[in-house]
Amino acid sequence: MRIVVDAMGSDSAPGPDVEGAIWAARKYDVAITLVGEKEIVQQELSKYDTAGLDIEIVHASDVITMSDHPAMAVRAKPDSSMVVAMGLVRDGQADAFVSAGNSGGVLATALLSRSRLGRVKGIRRPAISTVLPTRTGKCFILDIGANTDCKPDWLFQFAHMGSIYAERVLEIPSPRVALLSNGEEDTKGNEAVIAAHELLKGSSLNFVGNVEGKGILSGYADVIVADGFVGNVAIKTAEGVSNVLLSALKEYLQAGILTSLGALLAKPAFNKVKGMLDYREYGGGPLLGVNGVVIIAHGRSDALAIQNAVRVAREAVQQKVVDHIREGLGSIALEDSEEA
Amino acid sequence: MRIVVDAMGSDSAPGPDVEGAIWAARKYDVAITLVGEKEIVQQELSKYDTAGLDIEIVHASDVITMSDHPAMAVRAKPDSSMVVAMGLVRDGQADAFVSAGNSGGVLATALLSRSRLGRVKGIRRPAISTVLPTRTGKCFILDIGANTDCKPDWLFQFAHMGSIYAERVLEIPSPRVALLSNGEEDTKGNEAVIAAHELLKGSSLNFVGNVEGKGILSGYADVIVADGFVGNVAIKTAEGVSNVLLSALKEYLQAGILTSLGALLAKPAFNKVKGMLDYREYGGGPLLGVNGVVIIAHGRSDALAIQNAVRVAREAVQQKVVDHIREGLGSIALEDSEEA
């Protein structure tokens, strides 16, 4: 299996991207293609011992940055690392693509660039996803940013894709699927959520109803379906609250001698809690609904996060997630009124 | 000043509601009217020393519960504590109403019941709000649940009402107002947020642009404007993450002898962090945009939360928030196409 890694993706690229890819090549026995400015990537690569690893570099002269407008950038920068890397997947020269770059850029590259993979036929909209830890395990949330103003049938399809992913890759049998809403009752929600709720009640999924924001981490559901705007606000709120609480705790702990001593003794417990919402553990989430395995990692990824994103890519390939979404279309496909 | 407290509001009513009201009467020198089943409220009241306090009971035979459908309940239960209490405010027998009951019920009582206060003329939709702590102070967020599928002009009015409240009651000069969105750039958002952004850019407010979920607690803005569906998901996510992190920390700390000792020493620091997201401190948030001061407290309110909700009510009355919203309509009013 060969996995393409965007060497220019993360906020600190190419350091973490290259190092993480090397770790993954060694740990997961995968071949790696690094895409980026050849000299820069080569120089970074030469810092490490890569003996025995199958690591190639493919040159790309340009980079889509965090401040680029995705849809414009993928057309204006056909030789960017993202577009070149995605082309390798589309042309069958690699099995999956991992990027910690501009997530809108990855989405636009998959849908609009010269290397576009396109949507799985019948899928209205691809969704960006991530895994979050819960009190009892983990849950898979989508969409977290690919689509705003989602229609009920998009949400319905996200639910199916999420269920397939949770079952195949996260190995959760009969995943419990919930809709993120402003109340648990069936009647709660905005117009799209209320309509999607009706669609899901009549589906073959293990639909467990609505979940509120405070239920995301409670372990109530394995798959949480949201409009991309709402899902994005939710996961970023979770990240922000976690950061603020933990940094405040650190500050208060360092403020006194006794509390400092206490902090020293209690350190193992703190570190466990710090690790709970650590996105690096999960590496990245798949862009579901496109014709290929694409993993979007956090912009602040370090080498560990990149390594884990490659692991996620490998699992998605091994578990044939794209094939299962394509085959599952019997239940996901909707009247093709909107398909153009 | 006389403040009406829904004695049957909180999840543990009437205990916390009555006790908190007594505390508030003593601490803030306000007259209190408790509304609920007379015998039950009287019995609760008799447990405390209320010498020298001006506390009345007004009988209401019914209660709107958390599981009631708000719009139906306020019509079906005209003698519920909420409807009777709101009537006292409407008829000028009290200056403000505090309830820890079903927030949709309070909203419906204010708009649809026989005691309805109605909207301030020109205001499209009232908004439910709350105060959240930040790294540097506090911020005021609205709407957190009154309205789903908000139109851009509703969001625009929320921004104005929130700015007035932050300036008058929270004493923040020229409050920085932000829109909750899925990205900081001007172009990020769903359709309503992008349109509201344009309206706000041209307004007299101190509009600082979009804020992401992770920016809610960062102190970037003093007023955060959201669709009620999105705002509800955000604050409940914040609450859930805080609960999960702190309970996990507690569990890990108790798991070993050294960490337990550490926890004991570090306890002052933990308690500070626990207090950070403690809704009891802020008591409750105003329902803005109706013709009267109405404070909605958390359903899990204890006596301290109720006491603080009465404090918030008193400040809103003293600062003439409703008058300022009415007078501020020069900038909040929109073409009356929708007004019906």
Short mmCIF file of C-alpha atoms in Angstrom, two decimals, chain A:
data_model
loop_
_atom_site.label_atom_id
_atom_site.label_comp_id
_atom_site.label_asym_id
_atom_site.label_seq_id
_atom_site.Cartn_x
_atom_site.Cartn_y
_atom_site.Cartn_z
CA MET A 1 0.00 0.00 0.00
CA ARG A 2 1.24 3.46 -0.88
CA ILE A 3 0.07 6.57 0.90
CA VAL A 4 0.71 10.09 -0.37
CA VAL A 5 1.46 12.70 2.26
CA ASP A 6 1.21 16.42 1.59
CA ALA A 7 4.67 17.49 2.76
CA MET A 8 3.58 21.14 2.75
CA GLY A 9 0.37 20.65 4.71
CA SER A 10 0.72 21.43 8.41
CA ASP A 11 1.20 24.83 10.00
CA SER A 12 4.85 23.90 10.65
CA ALA A 13 5.40 22.10 7.34
CA PRO A 14 7.44 20.34 6.17
CA GLY A 15 8.93 19.23 9.52
CA PRO A 16 6.08 17.32 11.18
CA ASP A 17 4.67 16.10 7.88
CA VAL A 18 7.93 14.49 6.78
CA GLU A 19 8.90 13.13 10.18
CA GLY A 20 5.42 11.71 10.82
CA ALA A 21 5.39 10.08 7.40
CA ILE A 22 8.73 8.41 8.14
CA TRP A 23 7.46 7.13 11.48
CA ALA A 24 4.36 5.76 9.78
CA ALA A 25 6.39 4.07 7.03
CA ARG A 26 8.34 2.25 9.70
CA LYS A 27 5.50 1.50 12.10
CA TYR A 28 2.78 0.50 9.66
CA ASP A 29 4.92 -0.95 6.88
CA VAL A 30 3.47 1.31 4.18
CA ALA A 31 5.13 2.94 1.20
CA ILE A 32 5.07 6.74 1.35
CA THR A 33 5.12 9.40 -1.34
CA LEU A 34 5.94 12.88 -0.07
CA VAL A 35 4.70 15.69 -2.30
CA GLY A 36 6.16 19.19 -2.18
CA GLU A 37 9.03 21.39 -3.28
CA LYS A 38 11.61 18.70 -4.03
CA GLU A 39 14.67 20.36 -2.56
CA ILE A 40 12.96 21.35 0.64
CA VAL A 41 11.44 17.92 1.17
CA GLN A 42 14.71 16.19 0.29
CA GLN A 43 16.57 18.33 2.78
CA GLU A 44 14.05 17.54 5.51
CA LEU A 45 14.12 13.85 4.68
CA SER A 46 17.91 13.72 4.85
CA LYS A 47 17.76 14.54 8.57
CA TYR A 48 16.42 11.09 9.31
CA ASP A 49 17.52 7.52 8.91
CA THR A 50 15.20 6.10 6.28
CA ALA A 51 17.14 2.93 5.53
CA GLY A 52 14.86 0.13 4.44
CA LEU A 53 11.83 2.39 4.03
CA ASP A 54 10.00 2.89 0.75
CA ILE A 55 9.77 6.68 0.60
CA GLU A 56 9.56 8.65 -2.63
CA ILE A 57 9.38 12.35 -3.30
CA VAL A 58 7.20 13.83 -6.02
CA HIS A 59 7.85 17.46 -6.86
CA ALA A 60 5.17 20.13 -6.62
CA SER A 61 6.25 23.73 -7.02
CA ASP A 62 3.34 25.44 -5.30
CA VAL A 63 1.42 25.36 -2.01
CA ILE A 64 -2.22 26.06 -1.14
CA THR A 65 -2.01 28.05 2.07
CA MET A 66 -4.42 28.44 4.98
CA SER A 67 -5.38 31.90 3.75
CA ASP A 68 -6.07 30.83 0.16
CA HIS A 69 -9.65 30.75 -1.06
CA PRO A 70 -10.06 27.02 -1.71
CA ALA A 71 -12.09 26.96 -4.91
CA MET A 72 -9.95 29.64 -6.52
CA ALA A 73 -6.66 28.26 -5.27
CA VAL A 74 -7.08 24.75 -6.64
CA ARG A 75 -7.56 26.20 -10.12
CA ALA A 76 -4.92 28.89 -9.79
CA LYS A 77 -2.35 26.47 -8.37
CA PRO A 78 -2.51 23.30 -10.48
CA ASP A 79 1.04 22.45 -9.42
CA SER A 80 0.36 22.77 -5.69
CA SER A 81 1.23 19.86 -3.43
CA MET A 82 -2.44 19.09 -2.83
CA VAL A 83 -3.41 18.96 -6.46
CA VAL A 84 -0.36 16.93 -7.46
CA ALA A 85 -0.81 14.52 -4.55
CA MET A 86 -4.53 14.00 -5.19
CA GLY A 87 -3.67 13.25 -8.83
CA LEU A 88 -1.54 10.31 -7.72
CA VAL A 89 -4.56 8.81 -5.95
CA ARG A 90 -6.89 9.49 -8.83
CA ASP A 91 -4.46 7.87 -11.29
CA GLY A 92 -4.03 4.77 -9.15
CA GLN A 93 -0.39 5.47 -8.28
CA ALA A 94 -1.29 5.66 -4.61
CA ASP A 95 -4.04 4.31 -2.38
CA ALA A 96 -4.76 7.28 -0.15
CA PHE A 97 -3.92 10.93 0.47
CA VAL A 98 -3.14 12.57 3.82
CA SER A 99 -2.96 16.35 4.27
CA ALA A 100 -2.79 18.65 7.29
CA GLY A 101 -3.30 21.64 5.02
CA ASN A 102 -6.28 23.95 4.41
CA SER A 103 -9.24 21.57 4.78
CA GLY A 104 -11.35 23.57 2.37
CA GLY A 105 -8.45 23.28 -0.05
CA VAL A 106 -8.41 19.49 0.27
CA LEU A 107 -12.16 19.41 -0.32
CA ALA A 108 -11.90 21.69 -3.35
CA THR A 109 -8.99 19.66 -4.70
CA ALA A 110 -11.09 16.49 -4.42
CA LEU A 111 -14.05 18.07 -6.17
CA LEU A 112 -12.88 20.88 -8.45
CA SER A 113 -9.18 20.60 -9.37
CA ARG A 114 -7.64 19.00 -12.41
CA SER A 115 -6.96 16.02 -10.13
CA ARG A 116 -10.50 15.80 -8.82
CA LEU A 117 -11.70 12.45 -7.54
CA GLY A 118 -15.31 13.53 -7.76
CA ARG A 119 -18.20 12.41 -5.60
CA VAL A 120 -19.26 8.78 -5.31
CA LYS A 121 -22.17 8.57 -7.71
CA GLY A 122 -25.40 9.27 -5.84
CA ILE A 123 -23.75 11.09 -2.97
CA ARG A 124 -25.02 14.66 -2.74
CA ARG A 125 -22.16 16.13 -0.76
CA PRO A 126 -18.94 14.78 0.74
CA ALA A 127 -18.46 15.37 4.46
CA ILE A 128 -15.41 16.12 6.60
CA SER A 129 -15.26 14.11 9.78
CA THR A 130 -13.31 13.48 12.92
CA VAL A 131 -13.15 11.05 15.81
CA LEU A 132 -13.72 12.40 19.32
CA PRO A 133 -13.13 10.61 22.59
CA THR A 134 -16.11 9.99 24.86
CA ARG A 135 -16.53 8.84 28.46
CA THR A 136 -16.89 5.29 27.23
CA GLY A 137 -14.96 5.12 23.98
CA LYS A 138 -15.13 7.32 20.94
CA CYS A 139 -17.56 8.82 18.52
CA PHE A 140 -17.39 9.82 14.90
CA ILE A 141 -18.77 13.23 13.98
CA LEU A 142 -19.57 14.55 10.51
CA ASP A 143 -19.88 17.02 8.81
CA ILE A 144 -17.45 19.33 10.57
CA GLY A 145 -16.97 21.87 7.86
CA ALA A 146 -17.44 20.82 4.24
CA ASN A 147 -21.02 22.04 3.86
CA THR A 148 -23.16 24.82 5.30
CA ASP A 149 -26.94 25.11 4.99
CA CYS A 150 -27.26 21.33 4.63
CA LYS A 151 -30.44 19.84 3.19
CA PRO A 152 -32.15 16.99 5.06
CA ASP A 153 -31.08 14.42 2.46
CA TRP A 154 -27.42 15.45 2.79
CA LEU A 155 -27.66 14.85 6.53
CA PHE A 156 -29.36 11.53 5.81
CA GLN A 157 -26.44 10.48 3.62
CA PHE A 158 -23.88 11.68 6.17
CA ALA A 159 -25.56 9.36 8.66
CA HIS A 160 -25.16 6.39 6.32
CA MET A 161 -21.56 7.17 5.45
CA GLY A 162 -20.72 7.70 9.11
CA SER A 163 -22.33 4.44 10.09
CA ILE A 164 -20.34 2.56 7.45
CA TYR A 165 -17.10 4.17 8.59
CA ALA A 166 -17.78 3.53 12.27
CA GLU A 167 -18.60 -0.10 11.60
CA ARG A 168 -15.73 -0.84 9.20
CA VAL A 169 -12.86 1.25 10.51
CA LEU A 170 -13.73 1.96 14.14
CA GLU A 171 -15.03 -1.61 14.48
CA ILE A 172 -18.25 -0.64 16.23
CA PRO A 173 -20.98 -3.16 15.43
CA SER A 174 -24.35 -1.60 14.56
CA PRO A 175 -23.22 1.95 15.37
CA ARG A 176 -25.70 4.16 17.20
CA VAL A 177 -26.37 7.19 15.00
CA ALA A 178 -27.65 10.49 16.39
CA LEU A 179 -28.46 13.92 15.02
CA LEU A 180 -26.87 16.91 16.75
CA SER A 181 -29.74 19.13 17.84
CA ASN A 182 -30.92 21.72 20.35
CA GLY A 183 -32.93 19.18 22.32
CA GLU A 184 -33.38 15.47 22.68
CA GLU A 185 -37.06 15.35 21.79
CA ASP A 186 -38.00 14.28 18.25
CA THR A 187 -39.61 17.64 17.65
CA LYS A 188 -36.49 19.65 18.50
CA GLY A 189 -34.23 20.99 15.80
CA ASN A 190 -34.09 23.45 12.98
CA GLU A 191 -36.03 22.70 9.80
CA ALA A 192 -33.31 20.54 8.25
CA VAL A 193 -32.74 18.50 11.40
CA ILE A 194 -36.43 17.86 11.97
CA ALA A 195 -36.81 16.66 8.38
CA ALA A 196 -33.64 14.54 8.55
CA HIS A 197 -34.93 13.02 11.78
CA GLU A 198 -38.00 11.78 9.92
CA LEU A 199 -35.86 10.31 7.13
CA LEU A 200 -33.60 8.55 9.64
CA LYS A 201 -36.45 7.12 11.69
CA GLY A 202 -37.55 5.22 8.62
CA SER A 203 -34.05 4.02 7.71
CA SER A 204 -32.18 0.79 8.30
CA LEU A 205 -29.65 2.53 10.53
CA ASN A 206 -29.45 2.15 14.28
CA PHE A 207 -30.83 5.66 14.72
CA VAL A 208 -31.03 6.70 18.37
CA GLY A 209 -32.54 10.16 17.88
CA ASN A 210 -31.22 13.59 18.71
CA VAL A 211 -28.24 14.37 20.87
CA GLU A 212 -27.52 17.75 22.47
CA GLY A 213 -24.15 19.44 22.60
CA LYS A 214 -23.57 18.15 26.10
CA GLY A 215 -24.18 14.60 24.86
CA ILE A 216 -21.37 14.62 22.28
CA LEU A 217 -18.77 13.30 24.71
CA SER A 218 -21.20 11.35 26.88
CA GLY A 219 -21.00 8.15 24.85
CA TYR A 220 -24.69 8.25 23.89
CA ALA A 221 -23.95 7.82 20.19
CA ASP A 222 -21.20 6.35 18.01
CA VAL A 223 -21.92 8.56 15.01
CA ILE A 224 -23.06 12.17 15.35
CA VAL A 225 -24.48 13.85 12.28
CA ALA A 226 -24.42 17.61 11.89
CA ASP A 227 -24.61 20.37 9.36
CA GLY A 228 -21.00 21.36 8.59
CA PHE A 229 -21.47 24.83 10.06
CA VAL A 230 -22.91 23.48 13.30
CA GLY A 231 -20.47 20.57 13.54
CA ASN A 232 -17.59 22.96 13.04
CA VAL A 233 -18.80 25.27 15.81
CA ALA A 234 -19.31 22.26 18.11
CA ILE A 235 -15.87 20.69 17.71
CA LYS A 236 -14.10 24.02 17.89
CA THR A 237 -16.07 24.92 21.02
CA ALA A 238 -15.02 21.60 22.55
CA GLU A 239 -11.40 22.31 21.65
CA GLY A 240 -11.58 25.84 23.01
CA VAL A 241 -13.19 24.87 26.31
CA SER A 242 -10.67 22.10 26.81
CA ASN A 243 -7.76 24.47 26.13
CA VAL A 244 -9.08 27.19 28.43
CA LEU A 245 -9.83 24.83 31.31
CA LEU A 246 -6.51 23.04 31.14
CA SER A 247 -4.45 26.18 30.77
CA ALA A 248 -6.33 27.82 33.64
CA LEU A 249 -5.69 24.75 35.77
CA LYS A 250 -2.00 24.88 34.94
CA GLU A 251 -1.84 28.54 35.83
CA TYR A 252 -3.63 28.10 39.17
CA LEU A 253 -1.51 25.07 40.02
CA GLN A 254 1.70 26.99 39.49
CA ALA A 255 0.51 29.88 41.63
CA GLY A 256 1.32 28.38 45.04
CA ILE A 257 3.90 26.10 46.62
CA LEU A 258 1.43 23.54 47.96
CA THR A 259 -0.60 23.45 44.79
CA SER A 260 2.64 23.12 42.79
CA LEU A 261 3.64 20.13 44.87
CA GLY A 262 0.15 18.74 44.48
CA ALA A 263 0.40 19.22 40.74
CA LEU A 264 3.67 17.31 40.66
CA LEU A 265 2.15 14.35 42.49
CA ALA A 266 -1.02 14.45 40.44
CA LYS A 267 0.77 14.81 37.11
CA PRO A 268 -0.13 11.36 35.75
CA ALA A 269 -3.81 12.17 36.20
CA PHE A 270 -3.46 15.54 34.45
CA ASN A 271 -1.66 14.01 31.55
CA LYS A 272 -4.43 11.47 31.07
CA VAL A 273 -7.03 14.22 30.97
CA LYS A 274 -4.89 16.32 28.64
CA GLY A 275 -4.67 13.32 26.35
CA MET A 276 -8.43 12.88 26.29
CA LEU A 277 -9.17 15.60 23.79
CA ASP A 278 -5.83 15.30 22.04
CA TYR A 279 -6.56 15.30 18.32
CA ARG A 280 -3.10 13.85 17.66
CA GLU A 281 -4.25 10.47 18.89
CA TYR A 282 -6.80 10.20 16.09
CA GLY A 283 -4.57 11.74 13.47
CA GLY A 284 -7.25 12.91 11.15
CA GLY A 285 -10.68 12.25 9.79
CA PRO A 286 -11.71 10.99 6.38
CA LEU A 287 -13.33 13.12 3.72
CA LEU A 288 -16.23 10.76 3.02
CA GLY A 289 -18.22 10.58 -0.19
CA VAL A 290 -15.43 11.08 -2.72
CA ASN A 291 -13.91 8.44 -4.99
CA GLY A 292 -10.83 7.75 -2.94
CA VAL A 293 -9.40 7.70 0.56
CA VAL A 294 -8.56 11.22 1.69
CA ILE A 295 -7.62 11.99 5.29
CA ILE A 296 -7.66 15.53 6.61
CA ALA A 297 -5.40 16.10 9.60
CA HIS A 298 -5.42 19.04 12.01
CA GLY A 299 -3.47 22.09 10.84
CA ARG A 300 -1.49 22.05 14.08
CA SER A 301 -0.47 18.43 13.54
CA ASP A 302 2.87 17.31 14.86
CA ALA A 303 4.73 14.21 13.69
CA LEU A 304 2.66 11.93 15.92
CA ALA A 305 -0.58 13.30 14.48
CA ILE A 306 0.71 12.78 10.93
CA GLN A 307 1.81 9.25 11.76
CA ASN A 308 -1.66 8.50 13.10
CA ALA A 309 -3.33 10.11 10.10
CA VAL A 310 -1.40 7.69 7.90
CA ARG A 311 -2.64 4.86 10.11
CA VAL A 312 -6.22 6.06 9.63
CA ALA A 313 -5.64 6.19 5.86
CA ARG A 314 -4.28 2.66 5.87
CA GLU A 315 -7.29 1.37 7.79
CA ALA A 316 -9.74 3.11 5.47
CA VAL A 317 -8.01 1.51 2.48
CA GLN A 318 -7.85 -1.93 4.08
CA GLN A 319 -11.49 -1.77 5.08
CA LYS A 320 -12.51 -0.65 1.59
CA VAL A 321 -14.58 2.21 2.99
CA VAL A 322 -15.12 3.80 -0.42
CA ASP A 323 -16.36 0.52 -1.89
CA HIS A 324 -18.74 0.03 1.01
CA ILE A 325 -20.15 3.52 0.59
CA ARG A 326 -20.59 2.86 -3.12
CA GLU A 327 -22.27 -0.50 -2.47
CA GLY A 328 -24.37 0.90 0.36
CA LEU A 329 -25.91 3.32 -2.08
CA GLY A 330 -29.04 1.19 -2.22
CA SER A 331 -29.98 2.76 1.06
CA ILE A 332 -28.18 6.08 0.63
CA ALA A 333 -29.30 6.99 -2.87
CA LEU A 334 -32.17 9.43 -3.17
CA GLU A 335 -34.27 10.47 -6.11
CA ASP A 336 -31.84 12.08 -8.46
CA SER A 337 -33.73 15.33 -8.73
CA GLU A 338 -30.77 17.35 -7.55
CA GLU A 339 -28.03 15.32 -9.19
CA ALA A 340 -26.68 17.32 -12.09
#
